PDB file of C-alpha atoms in Angstrom:
ATOM      1  CA  ASP L   1      88.165 108.626  83.623  1.00  0.00           C
ATOM      2  CA  THR L   2      88.123 105.597  86.246  1.00  0.00           C
ATOM      3  CA  GLU L   3      91.271 106.971  88.483  1.00  0.00           C
ATOM      4  CA  VAL L   4      91.072 108.244  92.035  1.00  0.00           C
ATOM      5  CA  THR L   5      93.980 110.884  92.168  1.00  0.00           C
ATOM      6  CA  GLN L   6      95.761 111.299  95.305  1.00  0.00           C
ATOM      7  CA  THR L   7      98.392 114.149  96.199  1.00  0.00           C
ATOM      8  CA  PRO L   8     101.145 114.737  97.028  1.00  0.00           C
ATOM      9  CA  LYS L   9     102.800 111.118  96.456  1.00  0.00           C
ATOM     10  CA  HIS L  10     105.140 111.460  99.374  1.00  0.00           C
ATOM     11  CA  LEU L  11     104.815 113.746 102.463  1.00  0.00           C
ATOM     12  CA  VAL L  12     107.493 114.042 105.643  1.00  0.00           C
ATOM     13  CA  MET L  13     106.440 116.308 108.376  1.00  0.00           C
ATOM     14  CA  GLY L  14     107.401 117.259 111.632  1.00  0.00           C
ATOM     15  CA  MET L  15     105.296 116.800 114.763  1.00  0.00           C
ATOM     16  CA  THR L  16     104.258 120.350 114.889  1.00  0.00           C
ATOM     17  CA  ASN L  17     103.246 120.878 111.508  1.00  0.00           C
ATOM     18  CA  LYS L  18      99.837 121.188 109.594  1.00  0.00           C
ATOM     19  CA  LYS L  19      99.354 119.333 106.379  1.00  0.00           C
ATOM     20  CA  SER L  20      96.755 118.296 103.957  1.00  0.00           C
ATOM     21  CA  LEU L  21      96.193 115.262 102.035  1.00  0.00           C
ATOM     22  CA  LYS L  22      94.121 115.509  98.839  1.00  0.00           C
ATOM     23  CA  CYS L  23      91.987 113.335  96.858  1.00  0.00           C
ATOM     24  CA  GLU L  24      89.972 113.794  93.635  1.00  0.00           C
ATOM     25  CA  GLN L  25      87.646 111.642  91.143  1.00  0.00           C
ATOM     26  CA  HIS L  26      85.804 112.119  88.649  1.00  0.00           C
ATOM     27  CA  MET L  27      84.080 109.429  87.906  1.00  0.00           C
ATOM     28  CA  GLY L  28      80.878 110.704  89.353  1.00  0.00           C
ATOM     29  CA  HIS L  29      80.828 108.777  92.589  1.00  0.00           C
ATOM     30  CA  ARG L  30      79.244 110.035  96.171  1.00  0.00           C
ATOM     31  CA  ALA L  31      80.855 108.008  98.018  1.00  0.00           C
ATOM     32  CA  MET L  32      84.628 108.577  99.276  1.00  0.00           C
ATOM     33  CA  TYR L  33      86.689 107.037 102.009  1.00  0.00           C
ATOM     34  CA  TRP L  34      90.126 107.093 103.784  1.00  0.00           C
ATOM     35  CA  TYR L  35      92.151 104.310 104.775  1.00  0.00           C
ATOM     36  CA  LYS L  36      95.391 104.227 106.573  1.00  0.00           C
ATOM     37  CA  GLN L  37      97.802 101.641 105.908  1.00  0.00           C
ATOM     38  CA  LYS L  38     100.625 100.293 107.618  1.00  0.00           C
ATOM     39  CA  ALA L  39     103.187  97.899 105.746  1.00  0.00           C
ATOM     40  CA  LYS L  40     102.257  94.510 104.867  1.00  0.00           C
ATOM     41  CA  LYS L  41      98.633  95.637 106.579  1.00  0.00           C
ATOM     42  CA  PRO L  42      95.701  95.580 105.358  1.00  0.00           C
ATOM     43  CA  PRO L  43      94.241  99.216 105.015  1.00  0.00           C
ATOM     44  CA  GLU L  44      91.888 100.366 107.919  1.00  0.00           C
ATOM     45  CA  LEU L  45      88.667 102.622 107.114  1.00  0.00           C
ATOM     46  CA  MET L  46      89.261 105.814 108.896  1.00  0.00           C
ATOM     47  CA  PHE L  47      86.455 108.191 107.366  1.00  0.00           C
ATOM     48  CA  VAL L  48      83.736 107.745 105.001  1.00  0.00           C
ATOM     49  CA  TYR L  49      81.238 110.817 103.281  1.00  0.00           C
ATOM     50  CA  SER L  50      78.289 109.961 101.583  1.00  0.00           C
ATOM     51  CA  TYR L  51      76.888 112.812  99.481  1.00  0.00           C
ATOM     52  CA  GLU L  52      79.105 115.357 100.702  1.00  0.00           C
ATOM     53  CA  LYS L  53      78.524 114.499 104.556  1.00  0.00           C
ATOM     54  CA  LEU L  54      80.632 112.525 107.234  1.00  0.00           C
ATOM     55  CA  SER L  55      78.927 108.927 107.292  1.00  0.00           C
ATOM     56  CA  ILE L  56      81.199 107.253 108.967  1.00  0.00           C
ATOM     57  CA  ASN L  57      83.948 108.432 111.433  1.00  0.00           C
ATOM     58  CA  GLU L  58      85.791 105.146 113.132  1.00  0.00           C
ATOM     59  CA  SER L  59      87.005 106.694 116.457  1.00  0.00           C
ATOM     60  CA  VAL L  60      89.709 108.364 114.228  1.00  0.00           C
ATOM     61  CA  PRO L  61      92.133 110.894 116.706  1.00  0.00           C
ATOM     62  CA  SER L  62      90.809 114.500 115.677  1.00  0.00           C
ATOM     63  CA  ARG L  63      94.880 115.596 114.821  1.00  0.00           C
ATOM     64  CA  PHE L  64      93.249 113.755 111.555  1.00  0.00           C
ATOM     65  CA  SER L  65      90.668 116.159 110.454  1.00  0.00           C
ATOM     66  CA  PRO L  66      88.313 114.716 106.895  1.00  0.00           C
ATOM     67  CA  GLU L  67      87.081 117.286 104.485  1.00  0.00           C
ATOM     68  CA  CYS L  68      84.803 117.038 101.672  1.00  0.00           C
ATOM     69  CA  PRO L  69      84.452 120.439  99.761  1.00  0.00           C
ATOM     70  CA  ASN L  70      82.261 119.029  96.928  1.00  0.00           C
ATOM     71  CA  SER L  71      81.634 115.287  95.214  1.00  0.00           C
ATOM     72  CA  SER L  72      84.743 114.989  93.473  1.00  0.00           C
ATOM     73  CA  LEU L  73      87.319 116.539  96.226  1.00  0.00           C
ATOM     74  CA  LEU L  74      87.935 114.495  99.598  1.00  0.00           C
ATOM     75  CA  ASN L  75      90.645 116.032 102.070  1.00  0.00           C
ATOM     76  CA  LEU L  76      92.431 114.950 105.210  1.00  0.00           C
ATOM     77  CA  HIS L  77      94.193 117.860 107.029  1.00  0.00           C
ATOM     78  CA  LEU L  78      96.495 116.692 109.458  1.00  0.00           C
ATOM     79  CA  HIS L  79      97.867 118.691 112.852  1.00  0.00           C
ATOM     80  CA  ALA L  80     100.397 117.469 115.474  1.00  0.00           C
ATOM     81  CA  LEU L  81     100.834 113.707 114.423  1.00  0.00           C
ATOM     82  CA  GLN L  82     102.493 111.749 116.218  1.00  0.00           C
ATOM     83  CA  PRO L  83     105.827 108.978 114.699  1.00  0.00           C
ATOM     84  CA  GLU L  84     102.912 106.061 114.489  1.00  0.00           C
ATOM     85  CA  ASP L  85     100.980 107.693 112.419  1.00  0.00           C
ATOM     86  CA  SER L  86     103.308 107.478 109.479  1.00  0.00           C
ATOM     87  CA  ALA L  87     102.073 105.195 107.063  1.00  0.00           C
ATOM     88  CA  LEU L  88     100.376 104.925 103.881  1.00  0.00           C
ATOM     89  CA  TYR L  89      96.685 106.976 103.102  1.00  0.00           C
ATOM     90  CA  LEU L  90      94.633 105.557 100.838  1.00  0.00           C
ATOM     91  CA  CYS L  91      91.562 107.341  99.152  1.00  0.00           C
ATOM     92  CA  ALA L  92      88.702 105.454  97.982  1.00  0.00           C
ATOM     93  CA  SER L  93      85.734 106.477  96.200  1.00  0.00           C
ATOM     94  CA  SER L  94      82.551 104.073  95.017  1.00  0.00           C
ATOM     95  CA  HIS L  95      78.739 105.107  93.569  1.00  0.00           C
ATOM     96  CA  SER L  96      77.705 105.297  96.597  1.00  0.00           C
ATOM     97  CA  ILE L  97      77.467 103.460 100.445  1.00  0.00           C
ATOM     98  CA  GLY L  98      74.615 100.969 101.848  1.00  0.00           C
ATOM     99  CA  THR L  99      74.546  98.511  98.275  1.00  0.00           C
ATOM    100  CA  VAL L 100      75.838  95.067  97.938  1.00  0.00           C
ATOM    101  CA  GLY L 101      77.606  95.196  95.062  1.00  0.00           C
ATOM    102  CA  GLU L 102      79.462  98.548  95.972  1.00  0.00           C
ATOM    103  CA  LYS L 103      83.173  97.967  94.167  1.00  0.00           C
ATOM    104  CA  LEU L 104      85.658 100.737  95.889  1.00  0.00           C
ATOM    105  CA  PHE L 105      88.121 102.525  93.426  1.00  0.00           C
ATOM    106  CA  PHE L 106      91.367 103.197  95.193  1.00  0.00           C
ATOM    107  CA  GLY L 107      93.802 106.036  94.692  1.00  0.00           C
ATOM    108  CA  SER L 108      97.650 105.322  94.718  1.00  0.00           C
ATOM    109  CA  GLY L 109      97.790 106.727  98.268  1.00  0.00           C
ATOM    110  CA  THR L 110     100.302 109.227 100.051  1.00  0.00           C
ATOM    111  CA  GLN L 111     103.168 108.233 101.405  1.00  0.00           C
ATOM    112  CA  LEU L 112     103.494 109.965 105.067  1.00  0.00           C
ATOM    113  CA  SER L 113     106.328 109.881 107.019  1.00  0.00           C
ATOM    114  CA  VAL L 114     106.069 111.806 110.268  1.00  0.00           C
ATOM    115  CA  LEU L 115     109.605 112.920 111.995  1.00  0.00           C
TER     116      LEU L 115
ATOM    117  CA  GLY T   1     105.569  76.904  98.687  1.00  0.00           C
ATOM    118  CA  GLU T   2     104.133  78.871 101.493  1.00  0.00           C
ATOM    119  CA  SER T   3     105.494  81.129 104.726  1.00  0.00           C
ATOM    120  CA  VAL T   4     103.701  82.153 107.492  1.00  0.00           C
ATOM    121  CA  GLY T   5     105.563  83.851 110.248  1.00  0.00           C
ATOM    122  CA  LEU T   6     106.479  87.454 110.537  1.00  0.00           C
ATOM    123  CA  HIS T   7     105.694  88.799 107.246  1.00  0.00           C
ATOM    124  CA  LEU T   8     103.081  88.214 104.756  1.00  0.00           C
ATOM    125  CA  PRO T   9     101.867  84.319 104.118  1.00  0.00           C
ATOM    126  CA  THR T  10     103.723  84.451 100.866  1.00  0.00           C
ATOM    127  CA  LEU T  11     103.150  81.875  97.996  1.00  0.00           C
ATOM    128  CA  SER T  12     105.649  81.338  95.445  1.00  0.00           C
ATOM    129  CA  VAL T  13     104.692  79.817  92.021  1.00  0.00           C
ATOM    130  CA  GLN T  14     106.309  79.230  88.889  1.00  0.00           C
ATOM    131  CA  GLU T  15     105.819  81.599  85.745  1.00  0.00           C
ATOM    132  CA  GLY T  16     103.053  79.750  83.970  1.00  0.00           C
ATOM    133  CA  ASP T  17     101.440  77.588  86.826  1.00  0.00           C
ATOM    134  CA  ASN T  18      98.342  78.157  88.363  1.00  0.00           C
ATOM    135  CA  SER T  19      97.847  80.355  91.533  1.00  0.00           C
ATOM    136  CA  ILE T  20      95.609  79.645  94.781  1.00  0.00           C
ATOM    137  CA  ILE T  21      95.291  81.910  97.075  1.00  0.00           C
ATOM    138  CA  ASN T  22      92.875  81.504  99.989  1.00  0.00           C
ATOM    139  CA  CYS T  23      90.627  83.707 102.142  1.00  0.00           C
ATOM    140  CA  ALA T  24      88.782  82.598 105.506  1.00  0.00           C
ATOM    141  CA  TYR T  25      85.620  85.527 106.841  1.00  0.00           C
ATOM    142  CA  SER T  26      84.279  85.700 110.263  1.00  0.00           C
ATOM    143  CA  ASN T  27      80.910  87.182 109.255  1.00  0.00           C
ATOM    144  CA  SER T  28      78.112  85.058 108.145  1.00  0.00           C
ATOM    145  CA  ALA T  29      76.380  87.791 107.357  1.00  0.00           C
ATOM    146  CA  SER T  30      78.516  89.047 105.337  1.00  0.00           C
ATOM    147  CA  ASP T  31      77.089  89.286 101.026  1.00  0.00           C
ATOM    148  CA  TYR T  32      79.558  90.614  98.524  1.00  0.00           C
ATOM    149  CA  PHE T  33      83.246  89.541  98.728  1.00  0.00           C
ATOM    150  CA  ILE T  34      86.107  91.530  96.309  1.00  0.00           C
ATOM    151  CA  TRP T  35      89.758  90.222  95.736  1.00  0.00           C
ATOM    152  CA  TYR T  36      92.367  93.395  95.433  1.00  0.00           C
ATOM    153  CA  LYS T  37      95.707  93.463  94.486  1.00  0.00           C
ATOM    154  CA  GLN T  38      98.145  95.912  95.881  1.00  0.00           C
ATOM    155  CA  GLU T  39     101.340  96.276  93.817  1.00  0.00           C
ATOM    156  CA  SER T  40     104.162  97.980  95.593  1.00  0.00           C
ATOM    157  CA  GLY T  41     103.997 101.602  95.725  1.00  0.00           C
ATOM    158  CA  LYS T  42     100.476 101.535  94.854  1.00  0.00           C
ATOM    159  CA  GLY T  43      96.812 101.483  96.191  1.00  0.00           C
ATOM    160  CA  PRO T  44      94.770  98.063  95.739  1.00  0.00           C
ATOM    161  CA  GLN T  45      93.283  97.252  92.348  1.00  0.00           C
ATOM    162  CA  PHE T  46      89.663  95.673  92.311  1.00  0.00           C
ATOM    163  CA  ILE T  47      89.830  92.080  90.409  1.00  0.00           C
ATOM    164  CA  ILE T  48      87.281  90.286  91.015  1.00  0.00           C
ATOM    165  CA  ASP T  49      84.321  90.012  92.937  1.00  0.00           C
ATOM    166  CA  ILE T  50      81.239  87.779  93.930  1.00  0.00           C
ATOM    167  CA  ARG T  51      77.976  87.933  95.731  1.00  0.00           C
ATOM    168  CA  SER T  52      76.782  85.492  98.450  1.00  0.00           C
ATOM    169  CA  ASN T  53      73.964  83.783  96.473  1.00  0.00           C
ATOM    170  CA  MET T  54      77.050  82.476  93.938  1.00  0.00           C
ATOM    171  CA  ASP T  55      79.510  80.337  94.910  1.00  0.00           C
ATOM    172  CA  LYS T  56      81.663  80.798  91.632  1.00  0.00           C
ATOM    173  CA  ARG T  57      82.825  83.515  89.419  1.00  0.00           C
ATOM    174  CA  GLN T  58      84.865  83.631  86.520  1.00  0.00           C
ATOM    175  CA  GLY T  59      87.037  86.704  85.084  1.00  0.00           C
ATOM    176  CA  GLN T  60      89.777  86.570  82.324  1.00  0.00           C
ATOM    177  CA  ARG T  61      92.376  84.882  83.770  1.00  0.00           C
ATOM    178  CA  VAL T  62      90.739  84.251  87.476  1.00  0.00           C
ATOM    179  CA  THR T  63      88.344  82.533  89.426  1.00  0.00           C
ATOM    180  CA  VAL T  64      86.861  83.197  92.330  1.00  0.00           C
ATOM    181  CA  LEU T  65      85.247  80.334  94.664  1.00  0.00           C
ATOM    182  CA  LEU T  66      82.912  81.317  97.510  1.00  0.00           C
ATOM    183  CA  ASN T  67      82.706  78.319 100.009  1.00  0.00           C
ATOM    184  CA  LYS T  68      79.672  80.145 102.380  1.00  0.00           C
ATOM    185  CA  THR T  69      79.494  76.580 104.660  1.00  0.00           C
ATOM    186  CA  VAL T  70      82.929  76.855 105.740  1.00  0.00           C
ATOM    187  CA  LYS T  71      82.850  80.958 105.093  1.00  0.00           C
ATOM    188  CA  HIS T  72      86.078  80.564 102.913  1.00  0.00           C
ATOM    189  CA  LEU T  73      87.050  82.253  99.907  1.00  0.00           C
ATOM    190  CA  SER T  74      89.491  81.507  97.061  1.00  0.00           C
ATOM    191  CA  LEU T  75      91.070  83.565  94.296  1.00  0.00           C
ATOM    192  CA  GLN T  76      92.663  80.691  91.655  1.00  0.00           C
ATOM    193  CA  ILE T  77      94.802  82.754  88.877  1.00  0.00           C
ATOM    194  CA  ALA T  78      95.290  81.048  85.987  1.00  0.00           C
ATOM    195  CA  ALA T  79      98.834  80.977  83.815  1.00  0.00           C
ATOM    196  CA  THR T  80     100.851  82.916  86.540  1.00  0.00           C
ATOM    197  CA  GLN T  81     102.559  85.780  85.087  1.00  0.00           C
ATOM    198  CA  PRO T  82     105.226  87.872  86.327  1.00  0.00           C
ATOM    199  CA  GLY T  83     103.196  90.872  86.971  1.00  0.00           C
ATOM    200  CA  ASP T  84     100.563  88.783  89.052  1.00  0.00           C
ATOM    201  CA  SER T  85     103.472  89.173  91.905  1.00  0.00           C
ATOM    202  CA  ALA T  86     101.545  91.313  94.423  1.00  0.00           C
ATOM    203  CA  VAL T  87      99.625  91.628  97.587  1.00  0.00           C
ATOM    204  CA  TYR T  88      96.673  89.936  97.644  1.00  0.00           C
ATOM    205  CA  PHE T  89      93.500  91.138  99.693  1.00  0.00           C
ATOM    206  CA  CYS T  90      90.321  89.730 100.092  1.00  0.00           C
ATOM    207  CA  ALA T  91      87.519  91.963 101.513  1.00  0.00           C
ATOM    208  CA  GLU T  92      83.479  91.380 102.647  1.00  0.00           C
ATOM    209  CA  ASN T  93      81.185  93.733 103.274  1.00  0.00           C
ATOM    210  CA  ASN T  94      79.954  93.100 106.538  1.00  0.00           C
ATOM    211  CA  GLY T  95      76.457  94.662 105.811  1.00  0.00           C
ATOM    212  CA  ASN T  96      77.519  97.993 107.901  1.00  0.00           C
ATOM    213  CA  ASN T  97      78.764  99.908 104.616  1.00  0.00           C
ATOM    214  CA  ARG T  98      81.959  98.468 105.915  1.00  0.00           C
ATOM    215  CA  LEU T  99      84.380  96.531 103.515  1.00  0.00           C
ATOM    216  CA  ALA T 100      86.623  94.545 106.158  1.00  0.00           C
ATOM    217  CA  PHE T 101      90.237  93.437 104.092  1.00  0.00           C
ATOM    218  CA  GLY T 102      91.509  90.275 105.232  1.00  0.00           C
ATOM    219  CA  LYS T 103      95.440  90.196 106.227  1.00  0.00           C
ATOM    220  CA  GLY T 104      96.599  89.464 102.273  1.00  0.00           C
ATOM    221  CA  ASN T 105      98.889  87.076 100.765  1.00  0.00           C
ATOM    222  CA  GLN T 106     102.127  87.514  98.789  1.00  0.00           C
ATOM    223  CA  VAL T 107     101.955  86.384  95.857  1.00  0.00           C
ATOM    224  CA  VAL T 108     106.022  86.117  94.268  1.00  0.00           C
ATOM    225  CA  VAL T 109     106.235  84.742  90.060  1.00  0.00           C
ATOM    226  CA  ILE T 110     109.364  82.537  89.732  1.00  0.00           C
ATOM    227  CA  PRO T 111     110.170  83.088  86.007  1.00  0.00           C
TER     228      PRO T 111
END
């Protein structure tokens, strides 16, 4: 299994809603990532988890709250988002971090629209 | 041909021709580089990678060239097919556990 699975594929939410994005991988990877991608732009790193601990937070607003319940799962909890947060949210995984040659494997993303 | 403006740089190529996509990177300390392909509605898909101790690496129909002197990376696709139509991103590992993506290039294959 070389897949990273993300749900839901599409999400529409209001600014007062609370929702969660989910990501799952069964490749035994110990590093998992959240990226945000605006249309026609490259992915931008948000968070990195290594061995289920938050390793990197790229100064992301607190309305985005990541969670890594176990080595296979990664969640992104959303609360009080703004319309400018509308984007494609990508999850990725790799064997680990800090080693040269780490390939990231990406899911298909959740297309989020905030109304 | 190529066009640059408010949209992604776009390379239009005839089916069966070779494609060359270029990327300039900024960090001379970067030691690992990856090319990703992203089709509409999908996440980035790994194509090929290269370490900084190499200057060329070949895969199936793809070749990556690395010129560290001018900090330039290129991806060559042989015998381009309609399925190669996508946005291509280069990415560099800049040594901070972060993979930094380049701006992206749109490839359009003309049947």
